[in-house]
Short mmCIF file of C-alpha atoms and ligand atoms in Angstrom, two decimals:
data_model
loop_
_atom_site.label_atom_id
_atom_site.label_comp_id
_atom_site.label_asym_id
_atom_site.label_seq_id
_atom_site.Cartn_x
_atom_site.Cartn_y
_atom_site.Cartn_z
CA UNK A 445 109.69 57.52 70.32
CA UNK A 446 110.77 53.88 70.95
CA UNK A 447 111.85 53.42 74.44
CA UNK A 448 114.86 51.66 73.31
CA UNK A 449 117.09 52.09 69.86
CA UNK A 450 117.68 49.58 66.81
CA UNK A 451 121.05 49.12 68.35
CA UNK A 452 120.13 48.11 71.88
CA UNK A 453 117.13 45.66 70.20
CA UNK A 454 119.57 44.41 68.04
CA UNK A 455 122.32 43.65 70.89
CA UNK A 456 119.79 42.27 73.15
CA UNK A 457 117.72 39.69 70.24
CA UNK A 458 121.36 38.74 68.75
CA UNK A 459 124.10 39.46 71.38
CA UNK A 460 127.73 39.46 69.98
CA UNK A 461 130.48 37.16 71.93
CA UNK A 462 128.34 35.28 74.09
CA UNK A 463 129.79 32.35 76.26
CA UNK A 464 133.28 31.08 77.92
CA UNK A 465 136.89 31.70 76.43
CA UNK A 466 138.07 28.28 78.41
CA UNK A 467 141.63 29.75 78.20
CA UNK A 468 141.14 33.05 79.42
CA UNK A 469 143.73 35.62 80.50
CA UNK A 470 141.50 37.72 82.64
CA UNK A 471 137.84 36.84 83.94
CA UNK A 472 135.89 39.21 85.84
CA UNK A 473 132.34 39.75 87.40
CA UNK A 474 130.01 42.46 87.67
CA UNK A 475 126.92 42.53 89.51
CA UNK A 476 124.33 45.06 90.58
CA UNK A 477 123.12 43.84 93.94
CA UNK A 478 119.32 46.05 93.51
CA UNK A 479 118.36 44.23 90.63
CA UNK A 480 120.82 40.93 91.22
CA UNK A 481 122.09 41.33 88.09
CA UNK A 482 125.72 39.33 87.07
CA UNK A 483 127.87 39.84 84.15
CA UNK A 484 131.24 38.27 83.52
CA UNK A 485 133.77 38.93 81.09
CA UNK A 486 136.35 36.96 79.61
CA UNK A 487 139.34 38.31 77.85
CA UNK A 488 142.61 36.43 76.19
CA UNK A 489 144.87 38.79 75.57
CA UNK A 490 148.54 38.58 73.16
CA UNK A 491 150.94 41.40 73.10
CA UNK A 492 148.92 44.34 75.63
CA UNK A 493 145.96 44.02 73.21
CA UNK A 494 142.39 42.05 73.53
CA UNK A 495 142.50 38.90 71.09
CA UNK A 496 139.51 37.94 72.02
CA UNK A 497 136.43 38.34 74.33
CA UNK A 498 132.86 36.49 75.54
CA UNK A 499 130.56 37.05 78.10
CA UNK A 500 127.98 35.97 80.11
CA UNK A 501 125.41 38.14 81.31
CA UNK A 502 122.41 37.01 83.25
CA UNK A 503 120.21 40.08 83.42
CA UNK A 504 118.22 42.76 81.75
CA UNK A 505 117.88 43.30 77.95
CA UNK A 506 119.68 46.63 78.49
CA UNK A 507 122.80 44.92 80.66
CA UNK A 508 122.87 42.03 77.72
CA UNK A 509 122.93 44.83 74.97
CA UNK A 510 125.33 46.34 76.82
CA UNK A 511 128.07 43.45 77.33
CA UNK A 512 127.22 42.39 73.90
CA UNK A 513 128.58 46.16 72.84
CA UNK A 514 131.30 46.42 75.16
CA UNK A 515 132.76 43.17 73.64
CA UNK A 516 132.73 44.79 70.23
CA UNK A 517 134.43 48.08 71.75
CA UNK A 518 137.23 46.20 73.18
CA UNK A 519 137.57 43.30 70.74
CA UNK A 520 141.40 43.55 69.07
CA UNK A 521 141.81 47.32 71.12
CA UNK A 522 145.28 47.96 73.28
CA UNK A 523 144.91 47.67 77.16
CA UNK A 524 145.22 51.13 77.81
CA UNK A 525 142.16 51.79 75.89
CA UNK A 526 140.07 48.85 77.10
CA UNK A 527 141.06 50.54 80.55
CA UNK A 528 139.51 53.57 80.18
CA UNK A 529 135.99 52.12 78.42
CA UNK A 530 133.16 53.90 80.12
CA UNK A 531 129.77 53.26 80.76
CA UNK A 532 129.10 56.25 78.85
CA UNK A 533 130.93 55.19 75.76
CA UNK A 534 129.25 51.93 75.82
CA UNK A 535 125.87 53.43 76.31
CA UNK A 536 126.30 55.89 72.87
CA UNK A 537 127.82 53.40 70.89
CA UNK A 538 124.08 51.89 71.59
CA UNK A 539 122.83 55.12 70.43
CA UNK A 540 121.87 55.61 73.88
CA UNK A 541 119.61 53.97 77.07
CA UNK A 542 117.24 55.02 79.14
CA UNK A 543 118.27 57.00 82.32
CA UNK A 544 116.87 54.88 84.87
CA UNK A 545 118.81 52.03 82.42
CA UNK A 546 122.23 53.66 82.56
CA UNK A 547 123.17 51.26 85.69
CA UNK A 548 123.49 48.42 83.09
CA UNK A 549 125.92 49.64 81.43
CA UNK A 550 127.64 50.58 84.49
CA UNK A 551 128.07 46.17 84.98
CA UNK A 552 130.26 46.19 81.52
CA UNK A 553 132.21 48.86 82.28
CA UNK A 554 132.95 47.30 86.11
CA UNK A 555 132.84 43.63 84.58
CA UNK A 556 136.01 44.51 81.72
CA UNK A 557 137.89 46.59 84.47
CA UNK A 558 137.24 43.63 86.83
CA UNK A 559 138.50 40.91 83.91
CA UNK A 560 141.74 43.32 83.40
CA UNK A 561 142.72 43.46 87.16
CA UNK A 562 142.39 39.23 87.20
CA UNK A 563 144.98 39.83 84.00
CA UNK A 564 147.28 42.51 85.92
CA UNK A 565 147.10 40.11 89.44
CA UNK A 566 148.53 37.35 87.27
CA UNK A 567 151.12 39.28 85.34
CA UNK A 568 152.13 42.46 87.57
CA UNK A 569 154.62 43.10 85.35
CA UNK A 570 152.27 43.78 82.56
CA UNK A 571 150.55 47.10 84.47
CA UNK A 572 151.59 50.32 82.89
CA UNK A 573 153.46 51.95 85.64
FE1 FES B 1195 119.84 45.06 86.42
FE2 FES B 1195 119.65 46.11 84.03
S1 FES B 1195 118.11 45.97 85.52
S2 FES B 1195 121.43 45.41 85.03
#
């Protein structure tokens, strides 16, 4: 069996929402200090939902596949939901990763809830109480 699935090559050879939204809402960074891995995240957001998203990920095919997939998760998806995006989720919807892989997924999930607390520290009244 293939180490890694169609969806993860597919992520990784043609990543979804790469680069810099300019005029971001939120931006936040992920990084796995073993490997010295970095992932940022960049969300605009209109009415408690993600209008759009990019990323920048320099790091592993697996981290790259992963961003690339958490983007598409989140893309047009209410806060509360964007919130609660696991690793997990982000690692199925890839049709899975590798155990000792499973840490790059972990920089999405850390890099979105990282980009959503920039959001929340700039408009406090926004966070669901
Ligand atoms: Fe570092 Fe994949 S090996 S995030």
């Amino acid at each position: 069996m293939a180490l890694y699935s169609e969806k993860v090559m597919d992520h990784f050879r043609h990543p979804r929402n790469v680069g810099v939204l300019e005029d971001a809402d939120g931006v936040g960074e992920a990084g796995n200090a073993k490997c010295g891995d970095i992932m940022k995240m960049y969300l605009k957001i209109d009415n408690d939902t993600v209008s759009d998203v990019r990323f920048e990920t320099f790091g592993c095919g697996s981290a790259i596949a992963s961003s690339s997939m958490a983007t598409e998760l989140i893309r047009g998806k209410p806060l509360s939901e964007v919130m609660a995006l696991t690793n997990k989720a982000v690692a199925e919807a890839l049709d899975g990763l590798p155990d000792y892989k499973m840490h790059c997924s972990v920089l999405a999930e850390e890099a979105i809830r990282a980009a959503l607390e920039d959001y929340y520290s700039r408009h406090p009244e926004k966070r669901a109480v």
